[in-house]
PDB file of C-alpha atoms in Angstrom:
ATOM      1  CA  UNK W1139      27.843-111.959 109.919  1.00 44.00           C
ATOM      2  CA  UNK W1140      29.450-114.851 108.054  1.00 48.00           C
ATOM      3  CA  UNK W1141      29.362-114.551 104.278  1.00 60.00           C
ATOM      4  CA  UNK W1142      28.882-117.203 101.316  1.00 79.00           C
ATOM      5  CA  UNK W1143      26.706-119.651 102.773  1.00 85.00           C
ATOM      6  CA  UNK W1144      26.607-123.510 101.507  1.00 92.00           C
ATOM      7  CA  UNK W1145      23.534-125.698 101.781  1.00 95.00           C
ATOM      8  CA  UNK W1146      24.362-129.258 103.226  1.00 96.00           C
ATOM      9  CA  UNK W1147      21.577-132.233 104.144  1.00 97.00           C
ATOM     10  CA  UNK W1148      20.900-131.868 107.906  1.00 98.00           C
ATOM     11  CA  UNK W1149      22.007-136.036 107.982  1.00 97.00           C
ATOM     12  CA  UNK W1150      25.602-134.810 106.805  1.00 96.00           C
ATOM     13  CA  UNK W1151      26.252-132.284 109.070  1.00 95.00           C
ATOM     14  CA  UNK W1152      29.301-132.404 111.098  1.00 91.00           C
ATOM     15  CA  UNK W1153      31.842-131.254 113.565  1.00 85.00           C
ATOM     16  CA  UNK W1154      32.095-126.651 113.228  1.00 80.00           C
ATOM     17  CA  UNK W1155      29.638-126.678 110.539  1.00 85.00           C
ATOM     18  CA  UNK W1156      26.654-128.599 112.975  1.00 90.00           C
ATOM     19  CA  UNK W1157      27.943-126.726 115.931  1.00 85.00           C
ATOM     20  CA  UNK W1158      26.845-123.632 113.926  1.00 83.00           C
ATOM     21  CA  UNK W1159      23.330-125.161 112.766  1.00 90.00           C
ATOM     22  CA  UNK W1160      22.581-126.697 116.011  1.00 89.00           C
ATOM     23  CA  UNK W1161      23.306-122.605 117.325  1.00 83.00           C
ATOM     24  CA  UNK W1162      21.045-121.000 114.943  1.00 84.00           C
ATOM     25  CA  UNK W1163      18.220-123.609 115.600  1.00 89.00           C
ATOM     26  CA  UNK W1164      18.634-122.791 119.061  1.00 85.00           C
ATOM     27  CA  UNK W1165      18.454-118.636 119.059  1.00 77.00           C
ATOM     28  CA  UNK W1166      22.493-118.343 119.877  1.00 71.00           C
ATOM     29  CA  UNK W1167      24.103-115.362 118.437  1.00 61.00           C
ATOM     30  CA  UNK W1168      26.306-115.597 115.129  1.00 60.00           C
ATOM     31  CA  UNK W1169      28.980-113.985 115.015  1.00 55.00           C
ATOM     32  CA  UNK W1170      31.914-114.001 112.548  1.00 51.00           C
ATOM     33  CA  UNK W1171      35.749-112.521 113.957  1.00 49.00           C
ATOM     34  CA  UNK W1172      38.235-112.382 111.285  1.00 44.00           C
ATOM     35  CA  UNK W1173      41.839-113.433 112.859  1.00 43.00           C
ATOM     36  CA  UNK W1174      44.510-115.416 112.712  1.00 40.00           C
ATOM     37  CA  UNK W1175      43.315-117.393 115.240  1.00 41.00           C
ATOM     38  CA  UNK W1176      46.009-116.021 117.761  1.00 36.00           C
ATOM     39  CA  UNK W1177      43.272-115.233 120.554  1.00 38.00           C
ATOM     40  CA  UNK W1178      40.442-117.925 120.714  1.00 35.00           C
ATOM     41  CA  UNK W1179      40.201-117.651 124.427  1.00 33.00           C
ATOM     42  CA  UNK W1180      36.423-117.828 125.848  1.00 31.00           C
ATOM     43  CA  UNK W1181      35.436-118.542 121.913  1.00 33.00           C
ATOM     44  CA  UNK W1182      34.626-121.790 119.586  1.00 41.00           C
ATOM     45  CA  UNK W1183      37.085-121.357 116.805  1.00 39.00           C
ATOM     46  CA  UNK W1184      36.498-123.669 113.520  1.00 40.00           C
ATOM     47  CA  UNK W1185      37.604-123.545 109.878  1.00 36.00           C
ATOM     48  CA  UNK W1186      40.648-122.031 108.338  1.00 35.00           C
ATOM     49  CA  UNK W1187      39.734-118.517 108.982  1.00 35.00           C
ATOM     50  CA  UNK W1188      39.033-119.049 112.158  1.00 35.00           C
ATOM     51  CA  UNK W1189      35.335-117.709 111.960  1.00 39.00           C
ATOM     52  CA  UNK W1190      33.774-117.815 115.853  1.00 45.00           C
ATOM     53  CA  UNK W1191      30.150-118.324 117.043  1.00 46.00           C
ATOM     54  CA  UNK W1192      29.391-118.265 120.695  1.00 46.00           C
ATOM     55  CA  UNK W1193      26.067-117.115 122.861  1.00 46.00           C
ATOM     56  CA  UNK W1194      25.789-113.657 123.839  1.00 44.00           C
ATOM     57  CA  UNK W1195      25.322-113.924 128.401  1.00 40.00           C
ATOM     58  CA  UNK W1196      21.858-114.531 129.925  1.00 43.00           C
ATOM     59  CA  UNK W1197      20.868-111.586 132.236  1.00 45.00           C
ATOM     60  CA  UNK W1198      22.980-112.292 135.125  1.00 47.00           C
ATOM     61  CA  UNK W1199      26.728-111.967 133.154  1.00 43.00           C
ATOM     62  CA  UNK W1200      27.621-108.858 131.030  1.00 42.00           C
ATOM     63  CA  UNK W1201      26.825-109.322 126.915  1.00 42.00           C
ATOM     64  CA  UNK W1202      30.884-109.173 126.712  1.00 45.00           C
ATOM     65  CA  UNK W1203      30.447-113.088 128.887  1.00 43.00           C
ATOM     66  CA  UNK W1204      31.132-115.689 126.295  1.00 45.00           C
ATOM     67  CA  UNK W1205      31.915-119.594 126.420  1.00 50.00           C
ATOM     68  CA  UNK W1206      33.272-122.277 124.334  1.00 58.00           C
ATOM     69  CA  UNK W1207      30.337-124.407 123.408  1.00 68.00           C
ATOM     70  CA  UNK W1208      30.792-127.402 121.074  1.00 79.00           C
ATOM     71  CA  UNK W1209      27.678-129.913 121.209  1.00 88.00           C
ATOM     72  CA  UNK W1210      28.881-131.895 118.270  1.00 90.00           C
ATOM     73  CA  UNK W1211      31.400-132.776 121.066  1.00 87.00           C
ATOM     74  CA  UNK W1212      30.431-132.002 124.540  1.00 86.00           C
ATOM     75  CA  UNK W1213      28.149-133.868 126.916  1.00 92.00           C
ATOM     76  CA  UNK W1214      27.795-130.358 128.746  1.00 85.00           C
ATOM     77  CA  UNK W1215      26.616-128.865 125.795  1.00 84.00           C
ATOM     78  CA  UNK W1216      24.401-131.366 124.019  1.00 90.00           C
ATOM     79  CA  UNK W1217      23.310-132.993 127.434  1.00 91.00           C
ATOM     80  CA  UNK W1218      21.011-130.070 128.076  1.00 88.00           C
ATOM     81  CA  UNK W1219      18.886-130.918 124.915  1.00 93.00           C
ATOM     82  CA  UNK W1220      17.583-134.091 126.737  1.00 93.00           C
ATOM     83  CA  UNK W1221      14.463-133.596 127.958  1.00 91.00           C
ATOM     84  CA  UNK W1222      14.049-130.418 126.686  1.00 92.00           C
ATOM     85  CA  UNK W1223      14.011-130.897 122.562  1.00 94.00           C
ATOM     86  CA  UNK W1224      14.946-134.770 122.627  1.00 95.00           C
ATOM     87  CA  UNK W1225      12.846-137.474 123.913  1.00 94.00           C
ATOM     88  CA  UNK W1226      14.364-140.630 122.670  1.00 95.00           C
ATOM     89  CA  UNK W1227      17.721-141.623 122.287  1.00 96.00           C
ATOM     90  CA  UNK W1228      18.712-145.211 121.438  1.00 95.00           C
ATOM     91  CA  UNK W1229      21.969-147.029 120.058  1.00 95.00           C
ATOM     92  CA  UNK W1230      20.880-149.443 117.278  1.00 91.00           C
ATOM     93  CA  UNK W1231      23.855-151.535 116.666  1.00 85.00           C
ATOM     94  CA  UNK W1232      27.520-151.288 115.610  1.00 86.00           C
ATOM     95  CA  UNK W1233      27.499-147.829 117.149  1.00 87.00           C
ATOM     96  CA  UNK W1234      24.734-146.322 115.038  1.00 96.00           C
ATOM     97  CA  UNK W1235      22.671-143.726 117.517  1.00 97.00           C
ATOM     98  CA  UNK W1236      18.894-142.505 116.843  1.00 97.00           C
ATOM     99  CA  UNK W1237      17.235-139.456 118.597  1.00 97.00           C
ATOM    100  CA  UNK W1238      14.276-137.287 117.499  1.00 97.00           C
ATOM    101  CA  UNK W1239      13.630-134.398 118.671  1.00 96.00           C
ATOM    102  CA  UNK W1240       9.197-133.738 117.697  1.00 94.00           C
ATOM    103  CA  UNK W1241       8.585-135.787 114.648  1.00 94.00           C
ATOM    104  CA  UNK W1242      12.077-135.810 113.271  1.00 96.00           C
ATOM    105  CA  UNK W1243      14.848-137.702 113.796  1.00 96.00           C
ATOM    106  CA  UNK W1244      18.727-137.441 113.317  1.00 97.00           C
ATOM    107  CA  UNK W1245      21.199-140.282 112.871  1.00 97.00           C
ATOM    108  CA  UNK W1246      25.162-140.501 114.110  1.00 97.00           C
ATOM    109  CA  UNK W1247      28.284-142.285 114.820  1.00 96.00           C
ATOM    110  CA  UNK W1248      27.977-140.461 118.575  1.00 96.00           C
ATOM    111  CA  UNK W1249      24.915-140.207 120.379  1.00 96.00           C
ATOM    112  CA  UNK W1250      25.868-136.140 120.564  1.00 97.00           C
ATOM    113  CA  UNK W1251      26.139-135.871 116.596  1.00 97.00           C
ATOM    114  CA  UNK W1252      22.998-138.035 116.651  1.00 97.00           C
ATOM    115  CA  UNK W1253      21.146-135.764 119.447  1.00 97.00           C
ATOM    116  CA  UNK W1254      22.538-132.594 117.401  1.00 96.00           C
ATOM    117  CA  UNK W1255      21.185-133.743 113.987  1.00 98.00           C
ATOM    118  CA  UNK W1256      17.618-134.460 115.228  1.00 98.00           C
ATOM    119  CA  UNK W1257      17.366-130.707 116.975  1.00 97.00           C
ATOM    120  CA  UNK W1258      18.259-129.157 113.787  1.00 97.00           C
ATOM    121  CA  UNK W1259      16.471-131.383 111.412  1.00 98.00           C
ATOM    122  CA  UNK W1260      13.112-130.795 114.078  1.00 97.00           C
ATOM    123  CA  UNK W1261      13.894-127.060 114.028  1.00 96.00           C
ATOM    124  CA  UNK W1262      15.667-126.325 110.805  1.00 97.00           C
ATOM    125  CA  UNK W1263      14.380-128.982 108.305  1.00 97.00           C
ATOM    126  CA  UNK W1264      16.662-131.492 105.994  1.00 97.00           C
ATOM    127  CA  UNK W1265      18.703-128.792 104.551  1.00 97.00           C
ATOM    128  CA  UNK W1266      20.631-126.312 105.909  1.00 96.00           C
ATOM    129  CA  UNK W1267      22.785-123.027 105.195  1.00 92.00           C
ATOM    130  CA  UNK W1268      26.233-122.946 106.800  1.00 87.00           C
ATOM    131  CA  UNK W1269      29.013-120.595 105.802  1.00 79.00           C
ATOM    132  CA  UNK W1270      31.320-122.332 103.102  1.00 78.00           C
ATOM    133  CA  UNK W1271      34.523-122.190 105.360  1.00 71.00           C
ATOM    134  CA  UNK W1272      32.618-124.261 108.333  1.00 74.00           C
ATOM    135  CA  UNK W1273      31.856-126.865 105.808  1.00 72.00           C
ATOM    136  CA  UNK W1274      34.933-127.968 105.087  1.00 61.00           C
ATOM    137  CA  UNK W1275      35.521-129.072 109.429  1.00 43.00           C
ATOM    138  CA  UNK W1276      38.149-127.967 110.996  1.00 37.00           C
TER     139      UNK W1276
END
């Protein structure tokens, strides 16, 4: 597990650090791999230490089965929380985006960031731990 943990606002979250909020708001798996970064294949790698989170396989793919996942990022990753967590999702000028996700709400310059914010503000609250070296992006 990932060591020396940092609390940030939920609304300030960004790129590896919300990746890793918006995957332990949804159940995912945290994992830290110490490396020099040499072999990120299959993995999300973020940070200067090249810590790595992913999601352990469903049932039908061996627990060794991992993917890249960035919803920060990636329609195919954050797309799946529409519908499902997020029930409004609006662009309010100059390229501001709103979603909430049950009573609370998350802000962005990207719809994703904005979608990403609201599922961990709805699940996690306004403040959140993430490990110091996530922080600082990538």
């Amino acid at each position: 597990m990932m060591k020396d943990l940092v609390k940030i606002k939920t609304s300030e979250l960004t790129g590896a650090a919300l990746d890793y909020a918006v995957a332990v708001a949804t159940g995912w798996c945290i994992r830290s791999k110490p490396g020099n970064g040499a072999d990120k294949t299959g993995f999300y790698a973020a940070g200067p230490s090249y810590n790595y989170f992913w999601k352990e396989a469903q049932q039908d793919r061996p627990v060794e089965s991992y993917y890249w996942w960035c919803p920060s990022e990636s329609w195919k990753d954050c797309g799946t929380f529409i519908g499902t967590l997020v029930h409004w999702l609006e662009e309010q000028g100059s390229g501001c985006w709103y979603a909430r996700c049950g009573g609370e709400y998350g802000n962005g310059s990207t719809p994703q960031i904005a979608i990403c914010r609201a599922v961990v503000a709805c699940k996690l609250g306004d403040e959140v731990e993430v490990p110091a070296e996530l922080s600082g992006g990538c």
